[in-house]
mmCIF file of C-alpha atoms and ligand atoms in Angstrom:
data_model
loop_
_atom_site.group_PDB
_atom_site.id
_atom_site.type_symbol
_atom_site.label_atom_id
_atom_site.label_comp_id
_atom_site.label_asym_id
_atom_site.label_seq_id
_atom_site.Cartn_x
_atom_site.Cartn_y
_atom_site.Cartn_z
ATOM 1 C CA MET A 1149 -20.612 181.754 4.827
ATOM 2 C CA PHE A 1150 -21.679 178.897 7.287
ATOM 3 C CA LYS A 1151 -22.761 175.941 5.914
ATOM 4 C CA MET A 1152 -22.866 173.998 9.532
ATOM 5 C CA PHE A 1153 -23.553 174.536 13.092
ATOM 6 C CA LEU A 1154 -21.845 172.826 15.754
ATOM 7 C CA ILE A 1155 -24.254 171.742 18.829
ATOM 8 C CA LYS A 1156 -22.387 172.159 22.279
ATOM 9 C CA TYR A 1157 -24.664 170.056 25.031
ATOM 10 C CA ALA A 1158 -23.752 169.796 28.527
ATOM 11 C CA GLU A 1159 -21.905 166.295 28.630
ATOM 12 C CA ILE A 1160 -21.105 166.375 32.647
ATOM 13 C CA ALA A 1161 -25.000 164.987 33.448
ATOM 14 C CA ILE A 1162 -24.975 162.455 30.736
ATOM 15 C CA LYS A 1163 -22.311 159.292 31.564
ATOM 16 C CA GLY A 1164 -22.519 155.974 30.076
ATOM 17 C CA LYS A 1165 -25.726 154.441 28.069
ATOM 18 C CA ASN A 1166 -27.469 158.110 29.128
ATOM 19 C CA ARG A 1167 -25.123 159.806 26.621
ATOM 20 C CA TYR A 1168 -26.692 157.746 23.558
ATOM 21 C CA LEU A 1169 -30.544 158.265 24.623
ATOM 22 C CA PHE A 1170 -29.639 161.907 25.355
ATOM 23 C CA GLU A 1171 -27.793 162.473 21.746
ATOM 24 C CA ASP A 1172 -30.317 160.551 20.082
ATOM 25 C CA ALA A 1173 -33.530 162.920 21.570
ATOM 26 C CA LEU A 1174 -31.255 165.912 20.707
ATOM 27 C CA VAL A 1175 -31.210 165.349 16.705
ATOM 28 C CA GLU A 1176 -34.689 164.258 16.664
ATOM 29 C CA GLN A 1177 -35.855 167.543 18.478
ATOM 30 C CA ILE A 1178 -33.254 169.757 16.561
ATOM 31 C CA ARG A 1179 -34.489 167.685 13.319
ATOM 32 C CA HIS A 1180 -38.150 168.854 14.951
ATOM 33 C CA ALA A 1181 -37.264 172.338 15.177
ATOM 34 C CA LEU A 1182 -35.550 172.874 11.566
ATOM 35 C CA LYS A 1183 -38.580 171.361 9.956
ATOM 36 C CA GLN A 1184 -40.181 174.826 10.569
ATOM 37 C CA VAL A 1185 -37.651 176.722 8.919
ATOM 38 C CA GLU A 1186 -36.740 177.160 4.743
ATOM 39 C CA GLY A 1187 -34.114 174.887 3.647
ATOM 40 C CA SER A 1188 -32.983 171.867 3.565
ATOM 41 C CA PHE A 1189 -30.923 170.437 6.746
ATOM 42 C CA GLU A 1190 -28.960 167.304 7.925
ATOM 43 C CA VAL A 1191 -28.036 166.896 11.497
ATOM 44 C CA THR A 1192 -25.761 164.317 12.427
ATOM 45 C CA LYS A 1193 -24.152 162.397 15.286
ATOM 46 C CA GLU A 1194 -20.638 162.043 14.703
ATOM 47 C CA SER A 1195 -17.722 161.033 17.501
ATOM 48 C CA GLY A 1196 -19.623 162.815 20.816
ATOM 49 C CA ARG A 1197 -20.742 165.811 18.661
ATOM 50 C CA VAL A 1198 -23.724 167.093 16.945
ATOM 51 C CA TYR A 1199 -23.699 169.068 13.371
ATOM 52 C CA VAL A 1200 -26.297 170.445 11.449
ATOM 53 C CA SER A 1201 -25.321 170.930 7.660
ATOM 54 C CA CYS A 1202 -27.278 173.165 5.668
ATOM 55 C CA LEU A 1203 -27.870 171.757 2.291
ATOM 56 C CA SER A 1204 -29.238 174.329 0.611
ATOM 57 C CA GLU A 1205 -30.121 178.342 0.627
ATOM 58 C CA TYR A 1206 -31.387 178.984 4.684
ATOM 59 C CA ASP A 1207 -31.735 182.139 6.688
ATOM 60 C CA PHE A 1208 -29.101 182.116 9.465
ATOM 61 C CA ASP A 1209 -31.339 184.102 11.904
ATOM 62 C CA GLU A 1210 -34.217 181.936 11.423
ATOM 63 C CA VAL A 1211 -32.025 178.672 11.853
ATOM 64 C CA VAL A 1212 -30.505 180.115 15.216
ATOM 65 C CA GLU A 1213 -33.715 181.293 16.163
ATOM 66 C CA ALA A 1214 -35.185 177.754 16.004
ATOM 67 C CA LEU A 1215 -32.498 176.238 17.660
ATOM 68 C CA LYS A 1216 -32.375 178.336 20.492
ATOM 69 C CA ARG A 1217 -35.683 176.874 21.441
ATOM 70 C CA VAL A 1218 -34.497 173.152 21.857
ATOM 71 C CA PHE A 1219 -33.900 172.091 25.392
ATOM 72 C CA GLY A 1220 -30.388 170.809 25.553
ATOM 73 C CA ILE A 1221 -28.165 172.922 23.451
ATOM 74 C CA VAL A 1222 -26.150 175.075 25.824
ATOM 75 C CA GLY A 1223 -23.972 177.043 22.602
ATOM 76 C CA ILE A 1224 -24.603 177.163 18.824
ATOM 77 C CA CYS A 1225 -21.370 177.646 17.091
ATOM 78 C CA PRO A 1226 -21.532 178.408 13.392
ATOM 79 C CA VAL A 1227 -18.641 176.631 11.642
ATOM 80 C CA VAL A 1228 -16.654 177.116 8.501
ATOM 81 C CA HIS A 1229 -16.376 173.382 7.167
ATOM 82 C CA ILE A 1230 -13.266 172.884 4.807
ATOM 83 C CA GLU A 1231 -11.543 169.630 3.255
ATOM 84 C CA ASP A 1232 -7.964 169.050 4.348
ATOM 85 C CA LYS A 1233 -5.925 169.971 1.545
ATOM 86 C CA GLY A 1234 -2.688 170.958 3.307
ATOM 87 C CA PHE A 1235 -1.423 173.706 5.899
ATOM 88 C CA GLU A 1236 -1.369 176.203 2.964
ATOM 89 C CA ASN A 1237 -4.952 175.622 2.314
ATOM 90 C CA LEU A 1238 -6.106 175.802 6.021
ATOM 91 C CA ALA A 1239 -3.901 179.038 6.273
ATOM 92 C CA ASP A 1240 -5.683 180.754 3.399
ATOM 93 C CA GLU A 1241 -9.024 179.336 5.119
ATOM 94 C CA VAL A 1242 -8.486 180.966 8.681
ATOM 95 C CA VAL A 1243 -7.456 184.415 7.449
ATOM 96 C CA ARG A 1244 -10.176 184.349 5.133
ATOM 97 C CA TYR A 1245 -12.507 183.684 7.945
ATOM 98 C CA MET A 1246 -10.536 186.512 10.032
ATOM 99 C CA GLY A 1247 -11.395 189.000 7.589
ATOM 100 C CA GLN A 1248 -15.234 188.103 7.110
ATOM 101 C CA MET A 1249 -16.093 187.800 10.887
ATOM 102 C CA TYR A 1250 -14.181 190.880 12.573
ATOM 103 C CA PRO A 1251 -13.223 193.059 9.814
ATOM 104 C CA GLY A 1252 -10.913 196.394 11.072
ATOM 105 C CA GLN A 1253 -11.775 195.100 14.907
ATOM 106 C CA LYS A 1254 -8.997 196.141 17.063
ATOM 107 C CA LYS A 1255 -9.201 192.842 19.321
ATOM 108 C CA SER A 1256 -7.204 190.361 21.131
ATOM 109 C CA PHE A 1257 -7.469 186.474 19.953
ATOM 110 C CA LYS A 1258 -5.697 183.110 20.560
ATOM 111 C CA VAL A 1259 -5.945 180.074 18.390
ATOM 112 C CA MET A 1260 -6.905 176.671 19.813
ATOM 113 C CA THR A 1261 -6.007 174.104 17.600
ATOM 114 C CA ARG A 1262 -6.976 170.418 18.087
ATOM 115 C CA ARG A 1263 -5.698 167.647 16.118
ATOM 116 C CA ILE A 1264 -7.939 164.572 16.494
ATOM 117 C CA LYS A 1265 -6.741 162.917 13.069
ATOM 118 C CA LYS A 1266 -3.218 162.406 14.457
ATOM 119 C CA THR A 1267 -1.460 161.770 11.174
ATOM 120 C CA TYR A 1268 -1.774 165.486 10.325
ATOM 121 C CA PRO A 1269 2.021 166.287 9.807
ATOM 122 C CA MET A 1270 2.073 169.441 12.154
ATOM 123 C CA GLU A 1271 1.079 169.193 16.186
ATOM 124 C CA SER A 1272 -1.466 171.149 17.642
ATOM 125 C CA MET A 1273 0.526 173.875 19.289
ATOM 126 C CA GLU A 1274 2.407 174.213 15.854
ATOM 127 C CA VAL A 1275 -0.810 174.763 13.859
ATOM 128 C CA SER A 1276 -1.744 177.382 16.444
ATOM 129 C CA ALA A 1277 1.724 179.457 16.264
ATOM 130 C CA GLU A 1278 1.486 179.308 12.668
ATOM 131 C CA LEU A 1279 -1.937 180.340 12.491
ATOM 132 C CA GLY A 1280 -1.552 182.735 14.855
ATOM 133 C CA GLY A 1281 1.219 184.701 12.908
ATOM 134 C CA ARG A 1282 -0.709 184.103 9.611
ATOM 135 C CA ILE A 1283 -3.473 186.294 11.494
ATOM 136 C CA LEU A 1284 -1.250 188.804 12.394
ATOM 137 C CA ASP A 1285 0.631 189.384 9.226
ATOM 138 C CA ALA A 1286 -2.838 189.698 7.465
ATOM 139 C CA PHE A 1287 -4.504 192.299 10.354
ATOM 140 C CA PRO A 1288 -2.077 194.335 12.142
ATOM 141 C CA GLU A 1289 -4.562 195.716 14.159
ATOM 142 C CA LEU A 1290 -5.228 192.444 15.828
ATOM 143 C CA SER A 1291 -3.149 191.303 19.010
ATOM 144 C CA VAL A 1292 -2.274 188.053 20.389
ATOM 145 C CA ASP A 1293 -3.681 187.063 24.290
ATOM 146 C CA VAL A 1294 -3.113 183.742 25.325
ATOM 147 C CA HIS A 1295 -4.335 184.192 28.875
ATOM 148 C CA GLU A 1296 -8.073 186.538 28.253
ATOM 149 C CA PRO A 1297 -8.546 186.384 24.137
ATOM 150 C CA GLN A 1298 -11.483 188.431 22.908
ATOM 151 C CA ILE A 1299 -11.641 185.859 20.320
ATOM 152 C CA VAL A 1300 -10.961 182.351 20.738
ATOM 153 C CA LEU A 1301 -10.584 180.504 17.037
ATOM 154 C CA HIS A 1302 -11.195 176.804 17.339
ATOM 155 C CA VAL A 1303 -9.694 174.837 14.897
ATOM 156 C CA GLU A 1304 -10.585 171.011 14.720
ATOM 157 C CA ILE A 1305 -8.609 169.121 12.480
ATOM 158 C CA ARG A 1306 -10.618 165.876 11.858
ATOM 159 C CA LYS A 1307 -11.205 163.981 8.524
ATOM 160 C CA THR A 1308 -11.963 167.534 7.617
ATOM 161 C CA ILE A 1309 -11.334 170.516 9.263
ATOM 162 C CA TYR A 1310 -13.768 172.506 11.235
ATOM 163 C CA ILE A 1311 -13.448 176.501 12.175
ATOM 164 C CA TYR A 1312 -15.340 178.557 14.363
ATOM 165 C CA SER A 1313 -14.934 181.382 16.793
ATOM 166 C CA GLU A 1314 -18.175 182.325 18.064
ATOM 167 C CA THR A 1315 -20.893 180.624 20.313
ATOM 168 C CA ILE A 1316 -24.351 181.325 20.516
ATOM 169 C CA PRO A 1317 -25.780 180.487 23.916
ATOM 170 C CA GLY A 1318 -28.654 178.424 23.963
ATOM 171 C CA PRO A 1319 -31.819 177.272 26.422
ATOM 172 C CA GLY A 1320 -29.754 174.808 28.528
ATOM 173 C CA GLY A 1321 -31.821 171.715 29.893
ATOM 174 C CA MET A 1322 -32.464 168.403 28.454
ATOM 175 C CA PRO A 1323 -34.247 167.330 25.087
ATOM 176 C CA ILE A 1324 -37.616 166.709 24.738
ATOM 177 C CA GLY A 1325 -38.056 162.957 25.395
ATOM 178 C CA THR A 1326 -35.419 162.319 27.555
ATOM 179 C CA ASN A 1327 -37.343 162.219 31.060
ATOM 180 C CA GLY A 1328 -41.084 160.844 30.328
ATOM 181 C CA LYS A 1329 -44.348 163.136 29.639
ATOM 182 C CA ALA A 1330 -46.541 165.223 32.406
ATOM 183 C CA MET A 1331 -50.000 166.763 31.831
ATOM 184 C CA LEU A 1332 -50.244 170.333 32.296
ATOM 185 C CA LEU A 1333 -53.066 172.388 33.407
ATOM 186 C CA LEU A 1334 -53.096 174.683 30.905
ATOM 187 C CA SER A 1335 -55.627 177.991 31.612
ATOM 188 C CA GLY A 1336 -55.279 181.144 29.944
ATOM 189 C CA GLY A 1337 -53.365 182.729 32.059
ATOM 190 C CA ILE A 1338 -49.405 184.480 33.031
ATOM 191 C CA ASP A 1339 -48.322 181.156 35.353
ATOM 192 C CA SER A 1340 -49.379 178.257 33.581
ATOM 193 C CA PRO A 1341 -47.770 178.227 30.176
ATOM 194 C CA VAL A 1342 -44.394 179.367 31.879
ATOM 195 C CA ALA A 1343 -44.796 176.131 34.481
ATOM 196 C CA GLY A 1344 -44.794 174.338 31.162
ATOM 197 C CA TYR A 1345 -41.923 175.207 29.671
ATOM 198 C CA MET A 1346 -39.958 175.018 32.809
ATOM 199 C CA ILE A 1347 -40.849 171.227 32.957
ATOM 200 C CA ALA A 1348 -40.574 170.555 29.200
ATOM 201 C CA LYS A 1349 -37.003 172.251 29.605
ATOM 202 C CA ARG A 1350 -35.707 169.381 31.733
ATOM 203 C CA GLY A 1351 -36.779 167.292 28.785
ATOM 204 C CA VAL A 1352 -40.599 166.201 29.867
ATOM 205 C CA LYS A 1353 -42.646 165.998 27.276
ATOM 206 C CA ILE A 1354 -46.165 167.703 27.707
ATOM 207 C CA ASP A 1355 -49.888 167.128 27.283
ATOM 208 C CA ALA A 1356 -52.022 169.653 28.445
ATOM 209 C CA VAL A 1357 -55.843 169.689 29.558
ATOM 210 C CA TYR A 1358 -57.627 173.061 29.951
ATOM 211 C CA PHE A 1359 -61.104 173.103 31.762
ATOM 212 C CA HIS A 1360 -63.937 175.098 29.587
ATOM 213 C CA ALA A 1361 -67.242 176.430 30.691
ATOM 214 C CA PRO A 1362 -69.264 176.849 27.658
ATOM 215 C CA PRO A 1363 -71.052 179.558 27.700
ATOM 216 C CA TYR A 1364 -70.056 181.467 30.279
ATOM 217 C CA THR A 1365 -66.323 181.301 28.826
ATOM 218 C CA SER A 1366 -65.822 181.850 25.057
ATOM 219 C CA GLU A 1367 -64.854 180.425 22.248
ATOM 220 C CA ARG A 1368 -62.582 183.210 21.628
ATOM 221 C CA ALA A 1369 -60.984 182.251 25.610
ATOM 222 C CA LYS A 1370 -60.652 178.828 24.120
ATOM 223 C CA GLN A 1371 -58.732 179.816 21.060
ATOM 224 C CA LYS A 1372 -56.374 181.656 23.160
ATOM 225 C CA VAL A 1373 -55.384 178.162 25.321
ATOM 226 C CA VAL A 1374 -54.748 176.818 22.126
ATOM 227 C CA ASP A 1375 -52.542 179.807 21.120
ATOM 228 C CA LEU A 1376 -50.788 179.482 24.332
ATOM 229 C CA ALA A 1377 -50.137 175.491 23.586
ATOM 230 C CA LYS A 1378 -48.934 176.598 20.416
ATOM 231 C CA LEU A 1379 -46.192 179.121 21.389
ATOM 232 C CA VAL A 1380 -45.170 176.330 24.279
ATOM 233 C CA ALA A 1381 -44.977 173.968 21.712
ATOM 234 C CA ARG A 1382 -42.278 175.790 19.832
ATOM 235 C CA TYR A 1383 -39.990 174.833 22.543
ATOM 236 C CA SER A 1384 -41.921 171.504 23.858
ATOM 237 C CA GLY A 1385 -43.047 169.757 20.846
ATOM 238 C CA PRO A 1386 -46.692 168.842 19.576
ATOM 239 C CA ILE A 1387 -49.081 169.260 22.399
ATOM 240 C CA HIS A 1388 -52.306 167.165 23.014
ATOM 241 C CA LEU A 1389 -54.392 169.920 24.223
ATOM 242 C CA LYS A 1390 -57.563 168.278 26.126
ATOM 243 C CA VAL A 1391 -60.698 170.704 26.415
ATOM 244 C CA VAL A 1392 -62.606 169.631 28.881
ATOM 245 C CA ASN A 1393 -66.175 170.721 29.247
ATOM 246 C CA PHE A 1394 -66.374 171.753 32.800
ATOM 247 C CA THR A 1395 -69.992 173.860 33.052
ATOM 248 C CA ASP A 1396 -72.238 171.046 34.431
ATOM 249 C CA ILE A 1397 -69.942 170.373 37.212
ATOM 250 C CA GLN A 1398 -68.926 174.208 38.116
ATOM 251 C CA LEU A 1399 -72.799 174.417 38.264
ATOM 252 C CA TYR A 1400 -73.814 171.730 40.325
ATOM 253 C CA ILE A 1401 -70.963 172.647 42.852
ATOM 254 C CA TYR A 1402 -72.467 175.899 42.922
ATOM 255 C CA ASP A 1403 -75.927 174.855 43.707
ATOM 256 C CA LYS A 1404 -74.961 172.617 46.437
ATOM 257 C CA CYS A 1405 -71.704 174.003 47.902
ATOM 258 C CA PRO A 1406 -71.231 177.153 50.037
ATOM 259 C CA HIS A 1407 -69.759 179.669 47.784
ATOM 260 C CA ASP A 1408 -66.876 180.806 49.771
ATOM 261 C CA GLU A 1409 -65.831 176.774 49.313
ATOM 262 C CA LEU A 1410 -66.566 177.089 45.379
ATOM 263 C CA THR A 1411 -62.943 177.557 44.281
ATOM 264 C CA ILE A 1412 -61.419 175.374 46.218
ATOM 265 C CA ILE A 1413 -63.646 172.304 45.313
ATOM 266 C CA MET A 1414 -63.662 173.439 41.829
ATOM 267 C CA ARG A 1415 -59.799 173.142 42.099
ATOM 268 C CA ARG A 1416 -59.822 169.585 43.016
ATOM 269 C CA TYR A 1417 -62.272 168.428 40.691
ATOM 270 C CA MET A 1418 -59.825 169.943 38.384
ATOM 271 C CA MET A 1419 -57.260 167.696 40.100
ATOM 272 C CA ARG A 1420 -59.448 164.627 39.913
ATOM 273 C CA ILE A 1421 -59.970 164.569 36.423
ATOM 274 C CA ALA A 1422 -56.205 166.051 35.511
ATOM 275 C CA GLN A 1423 -54.992 163.067 36.579
ATOM 276 C CA SER A 1424 -57.431 160.635 35.280
ATOM 277 C CA LEU A 1425 -56.532 162.046 31.985
ATOM 278 C CA ALA A 1426 -52.934 162.113 33.194
ATOM 279 C CA LYS A 1427 -53.235 158.617 33.855
ATOM 280 C CA GLU A 1428 -54.543 157.692 30.603
ATOM 281 C CA GLU A 1429 -52.231 159.102 28.617
ATOM 282 C CA GLY A 1430 -49.208 157.620 30.669
ATOM 283 C CA CYS A 1431 -48.527 160.985 32.258
ATOM 284 C CA LEU A 1432 -46.253 160.684 35.057
ATOM 285 C CA GLY A 1433 -47.207 163.808 36.817
ATOM 286 C CA LEU A 1434 -49.596 166.841 36.868
ATOM 287 C CA ILE A 1435 -47.970 170.462 36.238
ATOM 288 C CA THR A 1436 -49.232 173.477 37.397
ATOM 289 C CA GLY A 1437 -48.875 177.350 37.261
ATOM 290 C CA GLU A 1438 -49.271 177.819 41.124
ATOM 291 C CA SER A 1439 -47.286 179.872 43.527
ATOM 292 C CA ILE A 1440 -47.506 180.194 46.697
ATOM 293 C CA GLY A 1441 -49.694 183.488 48.052
ATOM 294 C CA GLN A 1442 -50.400 184.537 44.941
ATOM 295 C CA VAL A 1443 -54.453 184.479 45.267
ATOM 296 C CA ALA A 1444 -56.673 182.979 47.875
ATOM 297 C CA SER A 1445 -56.588 179.870 46.250
ATOM 298 C CA GLN A 1446 -52.489 179.584 46.915
ATOM 299 C CA THR A 1447 -52.421 179.610 50.038
ATOM 300 C CA MET A 1448 -50.540 176.819 52.060
ATOM 301 C CA GLN A 1449 -53.597 176.132 53.459
ATOM 302 C CA SER A 1450 -55.526 175.750 50.015
ATOM 303 C CA LEU A 1451 -52.902 174.055 48.554
ATOM 304 C CA ALA A 1452 -52.665 171.734 50.696
ATOM 305 C CA VAL A 1453 -56.596 170.450 50.501
ATOM 306 C CA THR A 1454 -56.306 170.786 46.964
ATOM 307 C CA ASN A 1455 -53.312 168.402 46.500
ATOM 308 C CA GLU A 1456 -54.726 165.747 48.796
ATOM 309 C CA VAL A 1457 -57.138 164.338 45.997
ATOM 310 C CA CYS A 1458 -53.742 163.629 43.902
ATOM 311 C CA THR A 1459 -52.202 160.415 44.026
ATOM 312 C CA MET A 1460 -49.963 161.641 41.593
ATOM 313 C CA PRO A 1461 -47.023 163.805 42.078
ATOM 314 C CA VAL A 1462 -48.151 167.597 40.948
ATOM 315 C CA TYR A 1463 -45.187 169.733 39.839
ATOM 316 C CA ARG A 1464 -45.020 173.535 40.605
ATOM 317 C CA PRO A 1465 -42.216 174.851 38.920
ATOM 318 C CA LEU A 1466 -43.325 178.641 39.987
ATOM 319 C CA ILE A 1467 -43.960 177.849 43.667
ATOM 320 C CA GLY A 1468 -41.505 180.335 44.813
ATOM 321 C CA PHE A 1469 -41.456 182.605 42.013
ATOM 322 C CA ASP A 1470 -42.594 186.565 42.536
ATOM 323 C CA LYS A 1471 -45.147 187.588 39.889
ATOM 324 C CA GLN A 1472 -42.470 189.833 38.302
ATOM 325 C CA GLU A 1473 -40.091 187.076 37.940
ATOM 326 C CA ILE A 1474 -42.970 184.842 36.092
ATOM 327 C CA VAL A 1475 -43.595 187.817 34.005
ATOM 328 C CA THR A 1476 -40.001 188.159 32.713
ATOM 329 C CA ILE A 1477 -40.056 184.336 31.644
ATOM 330 C CA ALA A 1478 -43.436 184.909 30.157
ATOM 331 C CA GLU A 1479 -41.799 187.700 28.350
ATOM 332 C CA LYS A 1480 -38.715 185.594 27.231
ATOM 333 C CA ILE A 1481 -40.954 183.136 25.571
ATOM 334 C CA ASP A 1482 -43.125 184.801 24.036
ATOM 335 C CA THR A 1483 -46.136 183.832 26.078
ATOM 336 C CA TYR A 1484 -46.914 186.896 27.878
ATOM 337 C CA GLU A 1485 -48.725 189.022 25.163
ATOM 338 C CA THR A 1486 -51.126 186.580 24.325
ATOM 339 C CA SER A 1487 -51.658 185.486 28.209
ATOM 340 C CA ILE A 1488 -52.513 188.995 29.215
ATOM 341 C CA LEU A 1489 -55.482 189.527 26.099
ATOM 342 C CA PRO A 1490 -58.664 190.213 28.020
ATOM 343 C CA PHE A 1491 -61.076 186.721 27.942
ATOM 344 C CA GLU A 1492 -62.759 185.382 30.912
ATOM 345 C CA ASP A 1493 -61.654 182.767 32.867
ATOM 346 C CA CYS A 1494 -63.562 180.012 34.216
ATOM 347 C CA CYS A 1495 -62.523 180.251 37.911
ATOM 348 C CA THR A 1496 -63.349 183.609 37.819
ATOM 349 C CA ILE A 1497 -67.052 183.749 36.781
ATOM 350 C CA PHE A 1498 -68.035 181.800 39.727
ATOM 351 C CA VAL A 1499 -65.743 182.974 42.147
ATOM 352 C CA ALA A 1500 -67.470 183.761 45.320
ATOM 353 C CA LYS A 1501 -66.668 187.541 46.582
ATOM 354 C CA HIS A 1502 -65.057 186.500 49.864
ATOM 355 C CA PRO A 1503 -63.064 182.825 49.480
ATOM 356 C CA VAL A 1504 -61.747 180.946 52.103
ATOM 357 C CA THR A 1505 -58.285 181.702 52.210
ATOM 358 C CA LYS A 1506 -57.608 178.890 54.770
ATOM 359 C CA PRO A 1507 -60.057 176.113 54.309
ATOM 360 C CA ASN A 1508 -60.505 173.601 56.151
ATOM 361 C CA LEU A 1509 -60.094 169.716 54.869
ATOM 362 C CA LYS A 1510 -63.091 168.473 56.659
ATOM 363 C CA SER A 1511 -65.390 171.143 55.922
ATOM 364 C CA ILE A 1512 -64.456 171.065 52.468
ATOM 365 C CA GLN A 1513 -64.642 167.052 52.483
ATOM 366 C CA ARG A 1514 -68.269 167.424 54.031
ATOM 367 C CA SER A 1515 -69.661 170.066 51.618
ATOM 368 C CA GLU A 1516 -68.807 167.607 48.770
ATOM 369 C CA THR A 1517 -70.452 164.516 50.385
ATOM 370 C CA LYS A 1518 -73.389 166.560 48.904
ATOM 371 C CA LEU A 1519 -72.672 166.067 45.672
ATOM 372 C CA THR A 1520 -72.641 162.664 46.041
ATOM 373 C CA GLU A 1521 -75.790 161.886 43.794
ATOM 374 C CA ASN A 1522 -74.270 163.275 40.164
ATOM 375 C CA ILE A 1523 -70.606 164.040 40.443
ATOM 376 C CA ASP A 1524 -69.885 160.705 39.475
ATOM 377 C CA ALA A 1525 -71.437 160.413 36.561
ATOM 378 C CA LEU A 1526 -70.632 164.831 35.871
ATOM 379 C CA VAL A 1527 -66.856 164.013 35.820
ATOM 380 C CA GLN A 1528 -67.282 160.326 33.896
ATOM 381 C CA THR A 1529 -69.325 162.490 31.111
ATOM 382 C CA ALA A 1530 -66.430 165.336 31.213
ATOM 383 C CA ILE A 1531 -63.679 162.996 30.739
ATOM 384 C CA GLU A 1532 -65.438 160.867 28.237
ATOM 385 C CA THR A 1533 -66.473 164.061 26.009
ATOM 386 C CA ALA A 1534 -63.170 166.012 25.949
ATOM 387 C CA GLU A 1535 -62.094 167.254 22.681
ATOM 388 C CA THR A 1536 -58.190 166.544 21.856
ATOM 389 C CA ILE A 1537 -56.859 169.125 19.994
ATOM 390 C CA VAL A 1538 -53.059 168.895 18.432
ATOM 391 C CA CYS A 1539 -51.268 171.993 19.199
ATOM 392 C CA GLU A 1540 -47.683 172.061 17.488
HETATM 393 P P1 ATP B 2089 -52.564 180.897 35.799
HETATM 394 O O1 ATP B 2089 -51.851 182.289 35.143
HETATM 395 O O2 ATP B 2089 -51.813 180.360 35.344
HETATM 396 O O3 ATP B 2089 -53.885 181.052 35.157
HETATM 397 P P2 ATP B 2089 -53.412 181.862 37.977
HETATM 398 O O4 ATP B 2089 -52.555 182.764 38.844
HETATM 399 O O5 ATP B 2089 -54.800 182.531 37.230
HETATM 400 O O6 ATP B 2089 -52.630 181.132 36.889
HETATM 401 P P3 ATP B 2089 -55.644 180.069 39.346
HETATM 402 O O7 ATP B 2089 -56.598 180.823 38.418
HETATM 403 O O8 ATP B 2089 -55.422 179.731 40.950
HETATM 404 O O9 ATP B 2089 -54.142 181.088 39.209
HETATM 405 O O10 ATP B 2089 -54.512 179.011 39.000
HETATM 406 C C1 ATP B 2089 -54.044 178.113 39.405
HETATM 407 C C2 ATP B 2089 -53.257 176.996 38.206
HETATM 408 O O11 ATP B 2089 -54.366 176.169 38.030
HETATM 409 C C3 ATP B 2089 -53.031 177.376 36.889
HETATM 410 O O12 ATP B 2089 -51.445 177.998 37.153
HETATM 411 C C4 ATP B 2089 -53.301 176.279 35.708
HETATM 412 O O13 ATP B 2089 -52.309 175.403 35.991
HETATM 413 C C5 ATP B 2089 -54.801 175.427 36.554
HETATM 414 N N1 ATP B 2089 -55.580 176.173 36.459
HETATM 415 C C6 ATP B 2089 -56.498 177.045 36.689
HETATM 416 N N2 ATP B 2089 -57.843 177.639 35.817
HETATM 417 C C7 ATP B 2089 -57.762 176.149 34.654
HETATM 418 C C8 ATP B 2089 -58.315 175.829 33.770
HETATM 419 N N3 ATP B 2089 -59.167 176.528 33.184
HETATM 420 N N4 ATP B 2089 -57.889 175.182 33.134
HETATM 421 C C9 ATP B 2089 -57.047 174.421 33.106
HETATM 422 N N5 ATP B 2089 -56.407 174.605 34.266
HETATM 423 C C10 ATP B 2089 -56.594 175.749 35.283
HETATM 424 MG MG1 MG B 2090 -55.706 181.517 35.993
#
């Protein structure tokens, strides 16, 4: 019955010139999302509105699911779109609409008419009142309530006429492409995919980097990260995932530095490498899944020491979240099941039994001087040999 969707977005944040950027990005992201859905669709921008027209047969649920993953969309309204063939025709269409949408339901409603086409021969109040009467005649089980109706039937009279009454909530946020690009440190865990999702939701395009330590971490562990990147990409659009071979660096640190400092030193090298890849790719920040106190490497002291090597902003959207809150989002965005697959993580393999939880920056810097001989070359090689996988 629906051949069109009206896309609602939060307009408050987008005054003036930004509005065009926002709408254009939204249209582009909707087109991208619908490419993965069977059928032919047209996405148009018309007098401050975005519409999706369905030009062929399509699966309603599939289209709605795809649109629910497009950031910037606040509401998805399935619309019945008709030609203006006079009021009688409109009244027939409206009665038919109500009969199909709410058959036999004892609900309250009101009609809200917007007359954008000022040459329409009736005023909007008159249209609403008249349509309300026709609906009551056809469906005596319905009742009118102008203050708190269960159904608000919108009738918009433009060149053509739009009828809708349902709004399916969208994900909110801002369309990808409206806010630059950032580099996500993506591990196989629960947290980092959620962190990427949250920053993408603000309109930020995502690249990702994964530190791989073969043969200590398997091909399957790497595949799991690729799978997670693909799941996040359903929201963020294609992710260019850099897979960095971190083995030699880890072994070198293991060989030269105190074992209780391994994790923190490793994390400092991860940040340094991620930052250099981020600069190459034109990213404006790094993203991690860190949350204060979650593990030894995420105490305030550890975070401070890790952060000390970063000159680029590091976005940690989960910083104040409890694990359960993160899990809830992971479940919602469908990454949880993949994240809990039991594959080894490069950090856990070299982890000491008792890692420092309050690392001292001076002491860490002193330990790092023991790496002077080879570390620059190893880092350089790791960056140069990084493999890029496009995940979409
Ligand atoms: P996650 O659930 O995201 O793996 P975690 O609770 O395991 O996080 P850590 O292992 O301390 O926590 O990692 C903290 C953050 O560092 C991760 O959220 C991620 O952003 C980054 N990170 C950790 N390991 C890797 C890796 N092998 N490759 C890329 N990034 C990583
Ligand atoms: Mg992890």
